[in-house]
mmCIF file of C-alpha atoms in Angstrom:
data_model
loop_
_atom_site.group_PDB
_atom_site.id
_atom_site.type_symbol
_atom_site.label_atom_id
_atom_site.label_comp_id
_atom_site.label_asym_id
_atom_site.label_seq_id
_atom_site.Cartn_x
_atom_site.Cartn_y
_atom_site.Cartn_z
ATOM 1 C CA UNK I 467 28.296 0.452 9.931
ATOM 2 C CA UNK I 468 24.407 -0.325 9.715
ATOM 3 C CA UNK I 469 23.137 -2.278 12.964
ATOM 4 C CA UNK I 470 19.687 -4.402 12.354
ATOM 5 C CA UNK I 471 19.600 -4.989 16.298
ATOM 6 C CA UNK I 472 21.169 -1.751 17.883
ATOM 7 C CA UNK I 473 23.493 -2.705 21.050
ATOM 8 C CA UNK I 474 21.089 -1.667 23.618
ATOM 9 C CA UNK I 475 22.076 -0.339 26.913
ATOM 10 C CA UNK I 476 19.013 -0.240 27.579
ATOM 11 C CA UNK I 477 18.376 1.059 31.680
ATOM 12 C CA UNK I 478 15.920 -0.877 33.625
ATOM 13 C CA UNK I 479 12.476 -0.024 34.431
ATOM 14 C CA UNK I 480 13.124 1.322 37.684
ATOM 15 C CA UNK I 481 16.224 3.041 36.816
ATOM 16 C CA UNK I 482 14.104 5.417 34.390
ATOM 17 C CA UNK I 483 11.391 5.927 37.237
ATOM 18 C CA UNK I 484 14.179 6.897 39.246
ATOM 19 C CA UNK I 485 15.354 9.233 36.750
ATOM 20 C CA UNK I 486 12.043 10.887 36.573
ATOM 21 C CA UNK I 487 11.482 10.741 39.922
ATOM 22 C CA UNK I 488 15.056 12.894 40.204
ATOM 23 C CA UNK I 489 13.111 15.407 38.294
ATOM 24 C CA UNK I 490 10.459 15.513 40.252
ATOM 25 C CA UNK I 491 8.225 14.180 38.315
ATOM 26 C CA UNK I 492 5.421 10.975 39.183
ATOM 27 C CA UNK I 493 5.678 7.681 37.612
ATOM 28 C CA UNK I 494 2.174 6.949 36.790
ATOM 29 C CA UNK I 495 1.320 3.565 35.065
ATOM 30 C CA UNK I 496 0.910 4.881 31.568
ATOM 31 C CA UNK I 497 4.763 6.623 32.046
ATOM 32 C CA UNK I 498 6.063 2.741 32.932
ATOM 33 C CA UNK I 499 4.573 1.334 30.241
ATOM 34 C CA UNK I 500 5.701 3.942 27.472
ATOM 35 C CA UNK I 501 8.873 3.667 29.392
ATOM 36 C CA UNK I 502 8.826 0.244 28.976
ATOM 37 C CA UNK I 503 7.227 0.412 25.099
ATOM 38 C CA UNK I 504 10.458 2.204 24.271
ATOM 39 C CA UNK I 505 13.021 0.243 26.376
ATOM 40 C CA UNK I 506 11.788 -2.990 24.519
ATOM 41 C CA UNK I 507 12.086 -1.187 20.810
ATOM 42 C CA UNK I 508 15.552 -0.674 19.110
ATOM 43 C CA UNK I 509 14.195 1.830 16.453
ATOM 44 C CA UNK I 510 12.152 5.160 16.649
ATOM 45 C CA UNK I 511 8.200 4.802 17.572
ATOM 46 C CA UNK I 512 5.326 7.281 16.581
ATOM 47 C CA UNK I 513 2.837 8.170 19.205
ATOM 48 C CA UNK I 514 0.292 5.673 17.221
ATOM 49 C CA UNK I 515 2.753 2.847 17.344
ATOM 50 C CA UNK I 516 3.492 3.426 21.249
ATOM 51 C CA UNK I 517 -0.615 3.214 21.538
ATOM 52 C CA UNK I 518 -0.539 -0.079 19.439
ATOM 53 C CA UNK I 519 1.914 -1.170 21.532
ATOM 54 C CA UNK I 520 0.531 -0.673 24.953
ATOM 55 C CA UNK I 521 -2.037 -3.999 24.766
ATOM 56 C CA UNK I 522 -1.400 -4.677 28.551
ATOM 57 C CA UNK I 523 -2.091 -1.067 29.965
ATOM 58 C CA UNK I 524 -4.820 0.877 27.579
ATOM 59 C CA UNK I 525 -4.400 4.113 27.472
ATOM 60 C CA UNK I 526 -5.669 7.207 25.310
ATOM 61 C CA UNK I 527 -3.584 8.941 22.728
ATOM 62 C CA UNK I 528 -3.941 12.310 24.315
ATOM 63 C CA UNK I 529 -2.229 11.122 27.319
ATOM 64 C CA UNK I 530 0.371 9.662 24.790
ATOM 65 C CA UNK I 531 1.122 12.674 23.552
ATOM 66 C CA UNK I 532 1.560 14.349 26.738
ATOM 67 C CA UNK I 533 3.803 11.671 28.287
ATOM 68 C CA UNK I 534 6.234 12.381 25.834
ATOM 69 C CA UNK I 535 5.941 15.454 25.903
ATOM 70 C CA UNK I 536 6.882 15.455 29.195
ATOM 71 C CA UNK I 537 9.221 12.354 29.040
ATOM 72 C CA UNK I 538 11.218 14.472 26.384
ATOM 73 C CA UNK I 539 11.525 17.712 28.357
ATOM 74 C CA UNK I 540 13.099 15.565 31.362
ATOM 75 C CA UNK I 541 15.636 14.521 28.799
ATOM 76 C CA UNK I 542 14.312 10.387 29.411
ATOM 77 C CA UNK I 543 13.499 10.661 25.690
ATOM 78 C CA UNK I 544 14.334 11.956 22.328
ATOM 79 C CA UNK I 545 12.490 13.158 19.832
ATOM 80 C CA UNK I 546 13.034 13.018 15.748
ATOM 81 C CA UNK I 547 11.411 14.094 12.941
ATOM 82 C CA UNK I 548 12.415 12.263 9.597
ATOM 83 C CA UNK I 549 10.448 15.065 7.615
ATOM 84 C CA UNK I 550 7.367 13.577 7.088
ATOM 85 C CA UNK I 551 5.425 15.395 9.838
ATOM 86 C CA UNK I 552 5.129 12.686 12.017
ATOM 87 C CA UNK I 553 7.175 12.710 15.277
ATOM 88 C CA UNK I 554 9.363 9.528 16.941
ATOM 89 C CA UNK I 555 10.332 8.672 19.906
ATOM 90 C CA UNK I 556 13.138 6.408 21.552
ATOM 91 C CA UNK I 557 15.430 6.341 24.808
ATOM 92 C CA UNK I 558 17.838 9.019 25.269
ATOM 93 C CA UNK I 559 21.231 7.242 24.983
ATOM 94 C CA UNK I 560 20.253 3.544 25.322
ATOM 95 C CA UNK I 561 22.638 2.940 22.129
ATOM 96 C CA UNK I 562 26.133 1.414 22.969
ATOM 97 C CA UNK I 563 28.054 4.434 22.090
ATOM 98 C CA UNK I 564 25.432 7.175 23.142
ATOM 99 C CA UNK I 565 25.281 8.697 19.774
ATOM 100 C CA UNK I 566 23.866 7.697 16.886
ATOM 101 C CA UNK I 567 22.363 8.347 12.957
ATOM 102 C CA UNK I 568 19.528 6.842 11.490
ATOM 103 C CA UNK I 569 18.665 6.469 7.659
ATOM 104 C CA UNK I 570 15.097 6.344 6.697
ATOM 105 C CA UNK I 571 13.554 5.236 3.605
ATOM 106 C CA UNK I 572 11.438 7.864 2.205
ATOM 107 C CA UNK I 573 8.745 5.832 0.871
ATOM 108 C CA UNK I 574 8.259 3.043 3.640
ATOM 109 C CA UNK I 575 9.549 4.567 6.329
ATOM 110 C CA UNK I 576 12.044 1.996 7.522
ATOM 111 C CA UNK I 577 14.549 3.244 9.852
ATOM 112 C CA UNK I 578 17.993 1.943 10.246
ATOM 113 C CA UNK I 579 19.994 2.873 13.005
ATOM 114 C CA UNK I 580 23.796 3.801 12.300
ATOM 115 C CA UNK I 581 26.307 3.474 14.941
ATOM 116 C CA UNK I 582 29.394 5.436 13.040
ATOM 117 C CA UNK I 583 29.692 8.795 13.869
ATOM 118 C CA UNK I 584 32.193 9.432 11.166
ATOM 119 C CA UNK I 585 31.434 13.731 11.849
ATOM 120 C CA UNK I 586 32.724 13.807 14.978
ATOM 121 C CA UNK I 587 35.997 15.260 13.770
ATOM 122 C CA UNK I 588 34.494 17.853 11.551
ATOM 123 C CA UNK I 589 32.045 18.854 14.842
ATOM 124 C CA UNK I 590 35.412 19.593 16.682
ATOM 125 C CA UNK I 591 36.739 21.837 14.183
ATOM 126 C CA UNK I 592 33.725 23.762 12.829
ATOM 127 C CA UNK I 593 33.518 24.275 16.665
ATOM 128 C CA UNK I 594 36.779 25.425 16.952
ATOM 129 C CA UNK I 595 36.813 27.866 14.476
ATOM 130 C CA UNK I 596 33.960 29.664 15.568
ATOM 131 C CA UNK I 597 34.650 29.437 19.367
ATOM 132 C CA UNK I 598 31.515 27.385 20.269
ATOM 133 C CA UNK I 599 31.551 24.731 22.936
ATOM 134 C CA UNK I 600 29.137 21.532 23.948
ATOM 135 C CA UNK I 601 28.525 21.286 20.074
ATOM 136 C CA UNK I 602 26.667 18.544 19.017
ATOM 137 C CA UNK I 603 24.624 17.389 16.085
ATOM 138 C CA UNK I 604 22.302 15.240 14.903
ATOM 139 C CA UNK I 605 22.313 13.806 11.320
ATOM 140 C CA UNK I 606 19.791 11.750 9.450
ATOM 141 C CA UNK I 607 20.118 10.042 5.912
ATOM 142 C CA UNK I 608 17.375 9.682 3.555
ATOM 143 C CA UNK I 609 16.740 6.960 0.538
ATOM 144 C CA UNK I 610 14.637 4.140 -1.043
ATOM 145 C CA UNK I 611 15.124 0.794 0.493
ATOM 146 C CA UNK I 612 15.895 -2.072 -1.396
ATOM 147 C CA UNK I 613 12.242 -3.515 -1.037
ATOM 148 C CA UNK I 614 11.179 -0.427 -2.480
ATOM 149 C CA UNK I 615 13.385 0.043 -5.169
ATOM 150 C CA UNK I 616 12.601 -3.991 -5.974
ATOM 151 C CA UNK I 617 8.588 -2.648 -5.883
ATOM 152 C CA UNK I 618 9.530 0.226 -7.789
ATOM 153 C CA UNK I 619 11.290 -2.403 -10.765
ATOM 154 C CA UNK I 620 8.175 -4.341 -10.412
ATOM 155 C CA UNK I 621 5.816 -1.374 -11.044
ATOM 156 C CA UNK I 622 4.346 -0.815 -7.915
ATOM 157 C CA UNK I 623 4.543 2.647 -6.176
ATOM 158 C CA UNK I 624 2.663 2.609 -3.312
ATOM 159 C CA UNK I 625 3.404 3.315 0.430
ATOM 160 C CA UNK I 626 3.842 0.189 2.109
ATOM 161 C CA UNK I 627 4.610 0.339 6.109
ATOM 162 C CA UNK I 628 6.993 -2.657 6.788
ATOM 163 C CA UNK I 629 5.782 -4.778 9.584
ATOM 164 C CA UNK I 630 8.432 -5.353 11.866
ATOM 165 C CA UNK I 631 9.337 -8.366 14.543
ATOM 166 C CA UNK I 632 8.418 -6.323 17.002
ATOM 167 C CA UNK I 633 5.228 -5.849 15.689
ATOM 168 C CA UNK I 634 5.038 -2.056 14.830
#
């Protein structure tokens, strides 16, 4: 089942300074608002789209970079790479269920988040049979969009970033 909106359960501001305050780590301004950048977003961000974002509190990209850097290493935030080279970002475990899939389309980009974890049964028994515990996985799907395969009919065949509500 493909979700346009995600459920969000998304955590409050100050519950995620909490959290990184638990790991003894500051809350500086630029960690709210990235905190805040991702909270608001139901879909993976680049570090370039979390700058674009930020219009209220300016920061640099370098200090992008190391936020989540940091944010991911405290386990506030994931990270994903759809194989282009380019790293996103969103909450840990703001999704309804906890767990969840994307499927990107390899020429735009677009991300669509999937709720079914239809694997779940097959994670149990690999990890049976091999003895392993705390298995997980993570699982991404790859395609061409229906804009892009209605560009492709019409001849064009260029990269074309979708703008999105939210403005990313």
């Amino acid at each position: 089942m493909t979700m346009d909106g995600p459920a969000h359960q998304s955590p409050t501001g100050a519950e995620l300074a909490d959290k990184l305050r638990g790991r003894d780590r500051r809350i500086t301004g630029q960690r709210r608002a990235i905190l805040d950048i991702l909270r608001q977003h139901p879909h993976p961000l680049t570090n370039k789209q979390i700058h674009g974002a930020l219009t209220d509190r300016p920061c640099d990209l370098a200090t992008i970079y190391r936020s989540m850097k940091l944010l991911v290493e405290t386990g506030l935030v994931e990270r994903f790479d759809f194989g282009d080279g380019i790293a996103r970002f969103e909450l840990a475990g703001h999704h309804a269920t906890g767990h969840h899939h994307h499927l990107i389309c390899q020429r735009c980009a677009d991300v669509v988040e999937i709720e079914d974890c239809f694997v779940a049964d097959l994670q149990r028994r690999i990890a049976e049979k091999h003895g392993y515990i705390d298995v997980t996985h993570k699982l991404e799907f790859f395609g061409i969009c229906p804009d892009c395969r209605m560009a492709d009919a019409d001849g064009v065949s260029v990269f074309r970033p979708k703008s999105r509500s939210c403005g990313c």
